[in-house]
mmCIF file of N, CA, C and O in Angstrom:
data_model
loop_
_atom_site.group_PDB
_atom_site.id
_atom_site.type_symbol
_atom_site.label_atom_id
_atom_site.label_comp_id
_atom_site.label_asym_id
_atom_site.label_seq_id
_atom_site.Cartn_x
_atom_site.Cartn_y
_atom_site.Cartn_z
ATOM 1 N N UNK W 141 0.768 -1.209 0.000
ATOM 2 C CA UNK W 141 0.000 0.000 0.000
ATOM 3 C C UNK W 141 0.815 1.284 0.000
ATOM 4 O O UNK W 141 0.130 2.297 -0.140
ATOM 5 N N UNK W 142 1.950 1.442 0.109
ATOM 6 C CA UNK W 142 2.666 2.593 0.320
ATOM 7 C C UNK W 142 3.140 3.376 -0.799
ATOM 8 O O UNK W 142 3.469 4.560 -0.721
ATOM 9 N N UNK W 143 3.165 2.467 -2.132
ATOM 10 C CA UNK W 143 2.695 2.607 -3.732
ATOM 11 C C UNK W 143 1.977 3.643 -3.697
ATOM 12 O O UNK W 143 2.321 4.814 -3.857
ATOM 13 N N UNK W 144 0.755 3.124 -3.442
ATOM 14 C CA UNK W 144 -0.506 4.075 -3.659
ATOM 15 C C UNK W 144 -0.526 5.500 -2.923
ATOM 16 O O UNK W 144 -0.963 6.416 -3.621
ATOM 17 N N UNK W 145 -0.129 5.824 -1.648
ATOM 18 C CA UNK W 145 0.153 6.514 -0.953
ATOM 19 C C UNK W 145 0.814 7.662 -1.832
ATOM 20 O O UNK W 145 0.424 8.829 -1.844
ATOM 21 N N UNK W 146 1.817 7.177 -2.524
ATOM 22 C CA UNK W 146 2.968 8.041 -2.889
ATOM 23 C C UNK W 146 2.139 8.373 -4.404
ATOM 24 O O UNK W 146 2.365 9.372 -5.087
ATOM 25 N N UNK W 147 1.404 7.582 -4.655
ATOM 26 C CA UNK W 147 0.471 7.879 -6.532
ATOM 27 C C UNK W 147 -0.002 8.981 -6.083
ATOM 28 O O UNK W 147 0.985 9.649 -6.391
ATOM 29 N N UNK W 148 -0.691 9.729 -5.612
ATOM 30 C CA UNK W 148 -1.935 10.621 -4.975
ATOM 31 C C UNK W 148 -1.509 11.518 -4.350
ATOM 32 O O UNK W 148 -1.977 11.552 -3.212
ATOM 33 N N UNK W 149 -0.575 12.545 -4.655
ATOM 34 C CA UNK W 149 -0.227 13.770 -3.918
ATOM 35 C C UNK W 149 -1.047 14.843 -4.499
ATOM 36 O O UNK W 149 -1.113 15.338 -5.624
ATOM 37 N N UNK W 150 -1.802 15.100 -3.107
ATOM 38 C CA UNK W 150 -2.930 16.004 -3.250
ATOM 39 C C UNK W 150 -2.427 17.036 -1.811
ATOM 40 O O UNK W 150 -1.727 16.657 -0.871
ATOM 41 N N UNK W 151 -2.979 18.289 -1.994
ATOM 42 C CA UNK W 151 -2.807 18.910 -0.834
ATOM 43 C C UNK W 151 -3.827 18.929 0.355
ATOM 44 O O UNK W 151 -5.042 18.746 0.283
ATOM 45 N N UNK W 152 -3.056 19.196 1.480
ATOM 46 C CA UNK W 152 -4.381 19.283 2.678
ATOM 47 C C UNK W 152 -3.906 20.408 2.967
ATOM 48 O O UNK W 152 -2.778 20.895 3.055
ATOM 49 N N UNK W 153 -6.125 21.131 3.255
ATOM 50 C CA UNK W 153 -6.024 22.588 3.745
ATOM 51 C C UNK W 153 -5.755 22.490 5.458
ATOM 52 O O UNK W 153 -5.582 21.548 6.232
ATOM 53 N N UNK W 154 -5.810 23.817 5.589
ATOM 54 C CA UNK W 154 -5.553 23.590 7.153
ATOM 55 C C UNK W 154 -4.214 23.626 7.844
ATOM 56 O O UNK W 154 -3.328 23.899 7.034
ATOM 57 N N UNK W 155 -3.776 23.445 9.054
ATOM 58 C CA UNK W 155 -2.657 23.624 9.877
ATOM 59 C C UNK W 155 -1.778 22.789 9.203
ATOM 60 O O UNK W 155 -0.620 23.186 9.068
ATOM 61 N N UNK W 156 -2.252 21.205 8.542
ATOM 62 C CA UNK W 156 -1.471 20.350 7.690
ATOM 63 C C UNK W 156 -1.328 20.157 6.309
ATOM 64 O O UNK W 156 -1.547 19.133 5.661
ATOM 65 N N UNK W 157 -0.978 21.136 5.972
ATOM 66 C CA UNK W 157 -0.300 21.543 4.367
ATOM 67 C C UNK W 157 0.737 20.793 4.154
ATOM 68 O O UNK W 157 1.741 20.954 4.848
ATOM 69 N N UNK W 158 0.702 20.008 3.340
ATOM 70 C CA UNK W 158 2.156 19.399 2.709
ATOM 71 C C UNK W 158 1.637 18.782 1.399
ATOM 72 O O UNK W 158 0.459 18.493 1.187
ATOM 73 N N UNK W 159 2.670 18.614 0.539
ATOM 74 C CA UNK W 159 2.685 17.618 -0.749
ATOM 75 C C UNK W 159 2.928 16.382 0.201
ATOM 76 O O UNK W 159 3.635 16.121 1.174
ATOM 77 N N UNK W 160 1.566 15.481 -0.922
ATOM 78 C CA UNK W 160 1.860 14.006 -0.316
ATOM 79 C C UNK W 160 2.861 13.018 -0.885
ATOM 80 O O UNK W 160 2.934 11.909 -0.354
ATOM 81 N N UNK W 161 3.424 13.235 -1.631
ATOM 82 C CA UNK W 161 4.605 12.443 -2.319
ATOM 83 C C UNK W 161 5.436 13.035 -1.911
ATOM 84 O O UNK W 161 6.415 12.487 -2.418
ATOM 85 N N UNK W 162 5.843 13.944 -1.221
ATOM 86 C CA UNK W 162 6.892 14.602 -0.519
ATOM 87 C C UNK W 162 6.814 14.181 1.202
ATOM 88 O O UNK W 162 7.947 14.030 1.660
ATOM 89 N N UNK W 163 6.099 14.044 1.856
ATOM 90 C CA UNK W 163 5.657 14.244 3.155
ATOM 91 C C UNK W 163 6.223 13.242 4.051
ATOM 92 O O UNK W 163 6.372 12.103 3.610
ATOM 93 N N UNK W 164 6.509 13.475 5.070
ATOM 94 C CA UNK W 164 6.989 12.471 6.120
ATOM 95 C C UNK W 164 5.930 11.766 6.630
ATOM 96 O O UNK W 164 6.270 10.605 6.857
ATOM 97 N N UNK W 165 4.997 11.950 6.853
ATOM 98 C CA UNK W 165 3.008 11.388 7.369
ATOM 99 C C UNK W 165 2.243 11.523 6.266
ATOM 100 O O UNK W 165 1.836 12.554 5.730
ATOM 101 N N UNK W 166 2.017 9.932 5.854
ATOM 102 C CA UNK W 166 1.078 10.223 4.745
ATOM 103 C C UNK W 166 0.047 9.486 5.242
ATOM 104 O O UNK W 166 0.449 8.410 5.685
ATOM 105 N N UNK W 167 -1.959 9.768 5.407
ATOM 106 C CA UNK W 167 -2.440 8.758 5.235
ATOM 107 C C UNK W 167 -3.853 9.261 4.184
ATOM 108 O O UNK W 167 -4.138 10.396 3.800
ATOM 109 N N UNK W 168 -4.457 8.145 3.957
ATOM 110 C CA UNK W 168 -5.185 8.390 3.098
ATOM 111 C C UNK W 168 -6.886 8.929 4.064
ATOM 112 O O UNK W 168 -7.474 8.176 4.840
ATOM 113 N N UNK W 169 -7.342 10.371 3.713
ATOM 114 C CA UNK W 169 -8.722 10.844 4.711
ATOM 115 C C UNK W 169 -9.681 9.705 4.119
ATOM 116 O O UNK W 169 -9.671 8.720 3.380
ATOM 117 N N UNK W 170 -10.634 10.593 5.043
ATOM 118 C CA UNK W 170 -11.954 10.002 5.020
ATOM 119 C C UNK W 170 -12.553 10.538 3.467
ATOM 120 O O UNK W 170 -13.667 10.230 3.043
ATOM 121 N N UNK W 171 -11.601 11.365 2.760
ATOM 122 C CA UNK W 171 -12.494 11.981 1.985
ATOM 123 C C UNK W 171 -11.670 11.131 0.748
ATOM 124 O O UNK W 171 -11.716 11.431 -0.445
ATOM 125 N N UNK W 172 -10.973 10.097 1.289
ATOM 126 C CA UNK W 172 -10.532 8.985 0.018
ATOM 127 C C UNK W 172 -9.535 9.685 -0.996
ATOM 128 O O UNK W 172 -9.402 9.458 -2.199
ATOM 129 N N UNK W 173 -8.832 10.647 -0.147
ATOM 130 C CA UNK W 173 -7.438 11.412 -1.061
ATOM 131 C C UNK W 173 -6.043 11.044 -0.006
ATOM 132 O O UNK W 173 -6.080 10.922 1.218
ATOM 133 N N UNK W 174 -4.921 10.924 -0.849
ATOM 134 C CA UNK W 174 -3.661 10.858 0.033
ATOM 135 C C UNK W 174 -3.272 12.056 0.482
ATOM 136 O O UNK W 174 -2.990 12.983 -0.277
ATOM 137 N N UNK W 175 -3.220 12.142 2.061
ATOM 138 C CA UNK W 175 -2.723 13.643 2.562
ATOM 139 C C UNK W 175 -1.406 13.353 3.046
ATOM 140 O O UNK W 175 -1.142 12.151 3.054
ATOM 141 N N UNK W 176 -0.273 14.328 3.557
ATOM 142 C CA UNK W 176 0.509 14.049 4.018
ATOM 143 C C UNK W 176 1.152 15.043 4.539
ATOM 144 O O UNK W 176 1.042 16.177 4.073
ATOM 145 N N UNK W 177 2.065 14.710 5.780
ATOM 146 C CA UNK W 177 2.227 15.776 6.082
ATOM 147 C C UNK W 177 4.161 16.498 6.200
ATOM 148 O O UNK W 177 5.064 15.687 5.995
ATOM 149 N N UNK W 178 4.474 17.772 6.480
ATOM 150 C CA UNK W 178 5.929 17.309 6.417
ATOM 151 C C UNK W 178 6.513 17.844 7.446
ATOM 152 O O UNK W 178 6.488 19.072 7.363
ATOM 153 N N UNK W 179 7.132 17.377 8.567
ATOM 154 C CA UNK W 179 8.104 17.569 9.550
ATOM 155 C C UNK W 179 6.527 18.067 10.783
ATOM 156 O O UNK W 179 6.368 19.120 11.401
ATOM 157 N N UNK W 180 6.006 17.349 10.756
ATOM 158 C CA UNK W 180 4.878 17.418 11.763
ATOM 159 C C UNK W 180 5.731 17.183 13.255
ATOM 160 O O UNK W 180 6.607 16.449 13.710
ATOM 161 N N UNK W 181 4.746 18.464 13.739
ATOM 162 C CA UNK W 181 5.564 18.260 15.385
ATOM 163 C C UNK W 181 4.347 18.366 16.312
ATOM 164 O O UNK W 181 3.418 19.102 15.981
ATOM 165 N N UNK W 182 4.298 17.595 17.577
ATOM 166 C CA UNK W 182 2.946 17.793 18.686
ATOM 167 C C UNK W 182 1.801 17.133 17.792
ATOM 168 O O UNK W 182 1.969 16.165 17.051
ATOM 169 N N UNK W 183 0.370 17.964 18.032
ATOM 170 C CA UNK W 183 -0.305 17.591 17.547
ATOM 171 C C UNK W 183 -1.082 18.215 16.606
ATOM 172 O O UNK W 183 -1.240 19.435 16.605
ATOM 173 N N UNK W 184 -1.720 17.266 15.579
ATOM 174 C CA UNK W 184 -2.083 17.745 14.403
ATOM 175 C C UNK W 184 -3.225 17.380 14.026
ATOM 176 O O UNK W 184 -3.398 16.180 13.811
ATOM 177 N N UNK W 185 -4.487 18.467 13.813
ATOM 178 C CA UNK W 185 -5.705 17.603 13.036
ATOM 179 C C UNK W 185 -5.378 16.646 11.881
ATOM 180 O O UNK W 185 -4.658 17.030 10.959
ATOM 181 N N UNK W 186 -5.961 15.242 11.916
ATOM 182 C CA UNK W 186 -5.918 14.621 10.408
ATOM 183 C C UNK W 186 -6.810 13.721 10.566
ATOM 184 O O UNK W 186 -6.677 12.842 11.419
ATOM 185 N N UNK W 187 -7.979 13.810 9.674
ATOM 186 C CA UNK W 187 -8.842 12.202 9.766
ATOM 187 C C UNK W 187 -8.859 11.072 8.809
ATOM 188 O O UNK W 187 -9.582 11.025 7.814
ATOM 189 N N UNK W 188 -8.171 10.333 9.109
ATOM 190 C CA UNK W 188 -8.184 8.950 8.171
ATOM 191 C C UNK W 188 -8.549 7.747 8.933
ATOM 192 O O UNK W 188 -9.235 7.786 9.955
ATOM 193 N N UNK W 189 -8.143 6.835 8.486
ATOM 194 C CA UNK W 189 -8.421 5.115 8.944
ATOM 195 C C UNK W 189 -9.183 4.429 8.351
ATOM 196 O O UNK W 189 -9.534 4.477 7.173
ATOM 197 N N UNK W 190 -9.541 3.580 9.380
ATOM 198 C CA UNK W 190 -10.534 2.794 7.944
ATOM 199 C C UNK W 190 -9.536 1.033 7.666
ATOM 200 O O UNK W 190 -8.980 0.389 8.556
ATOM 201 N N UNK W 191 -9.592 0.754 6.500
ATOM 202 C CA UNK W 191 -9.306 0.315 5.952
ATOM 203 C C UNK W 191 -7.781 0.797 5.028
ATOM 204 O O UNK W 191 -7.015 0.045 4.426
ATOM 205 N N UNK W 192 -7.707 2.201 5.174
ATOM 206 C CA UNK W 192 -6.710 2.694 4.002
ATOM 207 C C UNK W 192 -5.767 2.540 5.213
ATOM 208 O O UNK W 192 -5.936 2.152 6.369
ATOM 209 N N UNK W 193 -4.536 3.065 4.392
ATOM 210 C CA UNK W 193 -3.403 3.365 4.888
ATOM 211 C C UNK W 193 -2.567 4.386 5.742
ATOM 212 O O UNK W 193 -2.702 5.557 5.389
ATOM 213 N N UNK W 194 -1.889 4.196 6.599
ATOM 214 C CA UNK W 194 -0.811 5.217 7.238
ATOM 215 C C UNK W 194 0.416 4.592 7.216
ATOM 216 O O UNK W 194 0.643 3.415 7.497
ATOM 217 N N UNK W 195 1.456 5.724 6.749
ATOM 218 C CA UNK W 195 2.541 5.815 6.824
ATOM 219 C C UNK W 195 3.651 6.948 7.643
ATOM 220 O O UNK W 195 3.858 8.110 7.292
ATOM 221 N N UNK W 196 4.176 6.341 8.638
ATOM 222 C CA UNK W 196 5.016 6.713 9.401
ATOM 223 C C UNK W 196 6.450 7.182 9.344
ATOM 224 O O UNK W 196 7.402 6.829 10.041
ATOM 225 N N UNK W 197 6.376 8.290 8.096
ATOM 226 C CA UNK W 197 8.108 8.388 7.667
ATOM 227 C C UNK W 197 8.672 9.687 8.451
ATOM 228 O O UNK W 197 9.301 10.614 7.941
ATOM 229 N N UNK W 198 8.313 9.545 9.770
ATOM 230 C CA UNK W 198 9.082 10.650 10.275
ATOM 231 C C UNK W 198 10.171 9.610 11.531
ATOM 232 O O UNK W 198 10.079 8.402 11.751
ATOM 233 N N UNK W 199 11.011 10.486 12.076
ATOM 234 C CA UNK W 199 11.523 9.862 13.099
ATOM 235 C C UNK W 199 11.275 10.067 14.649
ATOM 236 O O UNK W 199 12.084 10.179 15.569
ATOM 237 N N UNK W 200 9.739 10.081 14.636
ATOM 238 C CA UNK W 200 9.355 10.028 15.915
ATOM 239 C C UNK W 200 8.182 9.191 15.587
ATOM 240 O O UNK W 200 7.684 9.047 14.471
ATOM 241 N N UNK W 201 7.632 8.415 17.207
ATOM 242 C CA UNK W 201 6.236 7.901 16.731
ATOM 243 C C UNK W 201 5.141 8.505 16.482
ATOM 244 O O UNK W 201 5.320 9.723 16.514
ATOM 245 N N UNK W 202 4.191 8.245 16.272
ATOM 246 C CA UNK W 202 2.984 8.826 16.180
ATOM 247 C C UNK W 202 1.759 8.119 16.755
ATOM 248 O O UNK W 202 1.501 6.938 16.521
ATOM 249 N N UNK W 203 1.095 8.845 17.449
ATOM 250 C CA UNK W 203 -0.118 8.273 18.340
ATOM 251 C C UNK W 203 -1.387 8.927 17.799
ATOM 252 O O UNK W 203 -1.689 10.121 17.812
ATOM 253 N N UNK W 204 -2.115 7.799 17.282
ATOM 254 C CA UNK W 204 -3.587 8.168 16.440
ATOM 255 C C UNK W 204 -4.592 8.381 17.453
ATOM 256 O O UNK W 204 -4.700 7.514 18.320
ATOM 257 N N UNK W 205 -5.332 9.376 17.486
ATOM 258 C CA UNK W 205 -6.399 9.344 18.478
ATOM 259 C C UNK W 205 -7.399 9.215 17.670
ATOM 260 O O UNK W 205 -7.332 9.167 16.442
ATOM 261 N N UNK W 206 -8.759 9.130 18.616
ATOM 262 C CA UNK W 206 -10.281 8.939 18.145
ATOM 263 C C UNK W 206 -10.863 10.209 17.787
ATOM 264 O O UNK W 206 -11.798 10.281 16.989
ATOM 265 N N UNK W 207 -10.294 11.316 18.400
ATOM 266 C CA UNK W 207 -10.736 12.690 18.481
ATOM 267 C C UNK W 207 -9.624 13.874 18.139
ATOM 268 O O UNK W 207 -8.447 13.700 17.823
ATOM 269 N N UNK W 208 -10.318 15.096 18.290
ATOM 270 C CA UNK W 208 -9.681 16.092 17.544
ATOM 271 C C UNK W 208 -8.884 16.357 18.700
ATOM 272 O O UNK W 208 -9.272 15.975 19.804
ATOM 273 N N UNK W 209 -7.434 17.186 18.503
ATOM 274 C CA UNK W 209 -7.290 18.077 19.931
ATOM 275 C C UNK W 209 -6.266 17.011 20.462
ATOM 276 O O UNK W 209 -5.365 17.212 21.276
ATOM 277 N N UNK W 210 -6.673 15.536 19.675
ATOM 278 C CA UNK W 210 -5.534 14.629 20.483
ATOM 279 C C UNK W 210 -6.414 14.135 22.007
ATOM 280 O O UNK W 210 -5.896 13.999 23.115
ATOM 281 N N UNK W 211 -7.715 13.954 21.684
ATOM 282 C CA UNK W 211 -8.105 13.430 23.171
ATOM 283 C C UNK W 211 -8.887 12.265 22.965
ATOM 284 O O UNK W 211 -8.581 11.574 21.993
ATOM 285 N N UNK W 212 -9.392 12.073 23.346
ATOM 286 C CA UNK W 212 -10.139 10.372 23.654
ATOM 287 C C UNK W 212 -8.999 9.106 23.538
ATOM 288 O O UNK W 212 -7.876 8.991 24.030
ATOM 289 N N UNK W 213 -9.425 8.632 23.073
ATOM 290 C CA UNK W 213 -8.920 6.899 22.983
ATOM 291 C C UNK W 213 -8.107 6.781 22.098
ATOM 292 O O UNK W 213 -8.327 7.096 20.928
ATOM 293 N N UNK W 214 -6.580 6.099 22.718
ATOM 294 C CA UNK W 214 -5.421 6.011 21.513
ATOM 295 C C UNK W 214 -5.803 4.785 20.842
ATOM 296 O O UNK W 214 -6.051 3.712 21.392
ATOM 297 N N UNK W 215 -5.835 5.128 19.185
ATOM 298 C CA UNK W 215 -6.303 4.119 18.704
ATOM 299 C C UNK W 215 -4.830 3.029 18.116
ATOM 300 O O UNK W 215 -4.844 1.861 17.728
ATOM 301 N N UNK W 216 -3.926 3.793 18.234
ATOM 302 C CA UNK W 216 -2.763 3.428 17.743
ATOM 303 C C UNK W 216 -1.066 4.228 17.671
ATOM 304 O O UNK W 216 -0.746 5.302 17.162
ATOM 305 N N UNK W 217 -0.342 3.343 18.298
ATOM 306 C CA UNK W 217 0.513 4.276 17.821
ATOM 307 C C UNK W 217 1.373 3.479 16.861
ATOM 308 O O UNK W 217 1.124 2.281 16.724
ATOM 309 N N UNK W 218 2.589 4.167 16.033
ATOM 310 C CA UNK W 218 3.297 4.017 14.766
ATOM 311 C C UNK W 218 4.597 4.195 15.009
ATOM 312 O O UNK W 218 4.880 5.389 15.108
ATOM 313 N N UNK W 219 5.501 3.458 15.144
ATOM 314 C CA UNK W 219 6.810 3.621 15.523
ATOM 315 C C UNK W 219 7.457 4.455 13.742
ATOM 316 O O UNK W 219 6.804 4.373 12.702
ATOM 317 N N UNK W 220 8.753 5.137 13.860
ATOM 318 C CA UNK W 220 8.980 5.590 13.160
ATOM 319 C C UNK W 220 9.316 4.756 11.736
ATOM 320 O O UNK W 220 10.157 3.882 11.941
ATOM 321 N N UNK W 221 8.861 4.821 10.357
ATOM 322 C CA UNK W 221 9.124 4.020 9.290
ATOM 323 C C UNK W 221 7.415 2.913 9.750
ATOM 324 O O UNK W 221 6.646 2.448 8.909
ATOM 325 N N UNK W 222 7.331 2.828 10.698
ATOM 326 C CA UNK W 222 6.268 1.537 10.423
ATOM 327 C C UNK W 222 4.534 2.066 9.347
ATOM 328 O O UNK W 222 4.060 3.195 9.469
ATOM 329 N N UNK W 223 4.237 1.568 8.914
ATOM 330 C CA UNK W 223 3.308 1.480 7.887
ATOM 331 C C UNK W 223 2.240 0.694 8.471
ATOM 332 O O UNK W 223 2.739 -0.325 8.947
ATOM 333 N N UNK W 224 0.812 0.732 8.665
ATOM 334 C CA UNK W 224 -0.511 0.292 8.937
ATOM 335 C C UNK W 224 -1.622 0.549 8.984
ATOM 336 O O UNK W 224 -1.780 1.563 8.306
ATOM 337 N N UNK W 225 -2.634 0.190 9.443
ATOM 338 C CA UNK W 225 -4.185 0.386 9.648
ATOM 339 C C UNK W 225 -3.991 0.740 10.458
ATOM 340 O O UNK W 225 -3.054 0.458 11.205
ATOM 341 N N UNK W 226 -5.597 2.191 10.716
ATOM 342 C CA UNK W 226 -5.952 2.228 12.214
ATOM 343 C C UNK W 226 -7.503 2.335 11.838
ATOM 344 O O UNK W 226 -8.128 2.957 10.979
ATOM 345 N N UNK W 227 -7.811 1.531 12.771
ATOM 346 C CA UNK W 227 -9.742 1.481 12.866
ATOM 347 C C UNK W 227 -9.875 1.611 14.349
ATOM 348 O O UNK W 227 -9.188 1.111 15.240
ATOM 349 N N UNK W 228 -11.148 2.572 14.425
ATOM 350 C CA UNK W 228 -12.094 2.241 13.172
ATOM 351 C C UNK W 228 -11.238 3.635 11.928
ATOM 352 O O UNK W 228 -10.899 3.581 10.746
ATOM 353 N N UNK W 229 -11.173 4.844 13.089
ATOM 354 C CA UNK W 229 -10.866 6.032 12.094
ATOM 355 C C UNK W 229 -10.315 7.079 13.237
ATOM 356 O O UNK W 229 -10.655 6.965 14.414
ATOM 357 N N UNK W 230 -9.589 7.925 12.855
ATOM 358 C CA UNK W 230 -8.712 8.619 13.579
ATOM 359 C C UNK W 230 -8.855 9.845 13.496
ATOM 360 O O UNK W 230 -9.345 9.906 12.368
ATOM 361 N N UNK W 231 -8.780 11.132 13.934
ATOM 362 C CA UNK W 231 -9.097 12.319 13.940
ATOM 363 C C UNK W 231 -8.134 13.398 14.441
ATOM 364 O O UNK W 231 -8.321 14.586 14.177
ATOM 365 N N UNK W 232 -6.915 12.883 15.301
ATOM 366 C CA UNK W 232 -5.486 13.594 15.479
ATOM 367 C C UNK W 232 -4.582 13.258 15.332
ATOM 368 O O UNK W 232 -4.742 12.099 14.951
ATOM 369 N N UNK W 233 -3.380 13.511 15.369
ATOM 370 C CA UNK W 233 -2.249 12.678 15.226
ATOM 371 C C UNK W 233 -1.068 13.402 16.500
ATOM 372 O O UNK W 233 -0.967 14.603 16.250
ATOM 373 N N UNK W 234 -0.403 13.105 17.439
ATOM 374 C CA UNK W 234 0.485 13.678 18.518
ATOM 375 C C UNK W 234 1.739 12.944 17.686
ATOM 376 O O UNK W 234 1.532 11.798 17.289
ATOM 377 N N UNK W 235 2.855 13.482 17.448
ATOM 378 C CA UNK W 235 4.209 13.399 16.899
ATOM 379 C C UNK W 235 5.250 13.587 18.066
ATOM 380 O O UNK W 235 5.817 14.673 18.183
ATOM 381 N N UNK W 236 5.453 12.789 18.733
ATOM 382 C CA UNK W 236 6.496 12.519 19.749
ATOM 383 C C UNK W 236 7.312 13.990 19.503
ATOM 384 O O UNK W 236 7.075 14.608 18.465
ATOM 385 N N UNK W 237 8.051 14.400 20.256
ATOM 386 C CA UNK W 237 9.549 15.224 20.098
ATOM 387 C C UNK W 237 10.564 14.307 20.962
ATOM 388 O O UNK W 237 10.601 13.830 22.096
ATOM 389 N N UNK W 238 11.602 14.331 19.457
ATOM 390 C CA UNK W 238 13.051 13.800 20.092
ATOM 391 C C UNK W 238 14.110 14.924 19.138
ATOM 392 O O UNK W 238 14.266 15.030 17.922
ATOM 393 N N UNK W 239 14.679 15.619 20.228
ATOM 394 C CA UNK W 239 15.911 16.666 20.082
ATOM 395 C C UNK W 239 17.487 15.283 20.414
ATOM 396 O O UNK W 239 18.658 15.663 20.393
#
């Protein structure tokens, strides 16, 4: 799936602007386009999951929540480079900091 990811560079409006064939966080929204993001730090609106894909190309982890803001229920987290599902669907993303 990480093929496809990289086919579909589309932009996302909002705090997470990046080219998705460029981006260190790519996953595919709810609105069935590849977003991605680049040098994401803390936390960040993004809603995907599902069935599609996330990709983890930064070098920190990433912890998927259920909600915006980074609150409710961790649905997952993504060690750096790792690639997977998160269900049902995700709505923030928190990006570790390592200096």
């Amino acid at each position: 799936m990480p093929v496809l990811l990289l086919a579909g560079a589309t932009l996302l409006a909002g705090p997470a602007r990046a080219a998705a064939a460029g981006s260190d966080f790519q996953y595919v929204g709810q609105d069935d386009r590849v977003h991605g993001l680049t040098a994401p730090r803390g936390c960040v609106e993004a809603e995907g999951g599902g069935a599609r894909a996330v990709t983890n190309g930064t070098g920190s982890s990433a912890t998927l929540y259920e909600r915006p803001g980074c609150s409710g229920r961790v649905l997952r987290v993504l060690r750096p480079g790792e690639v997977g599902q998160v269900r049902p669907y995700f709505a923030s993303v928190r990006f570790s900091v390592t200096e």
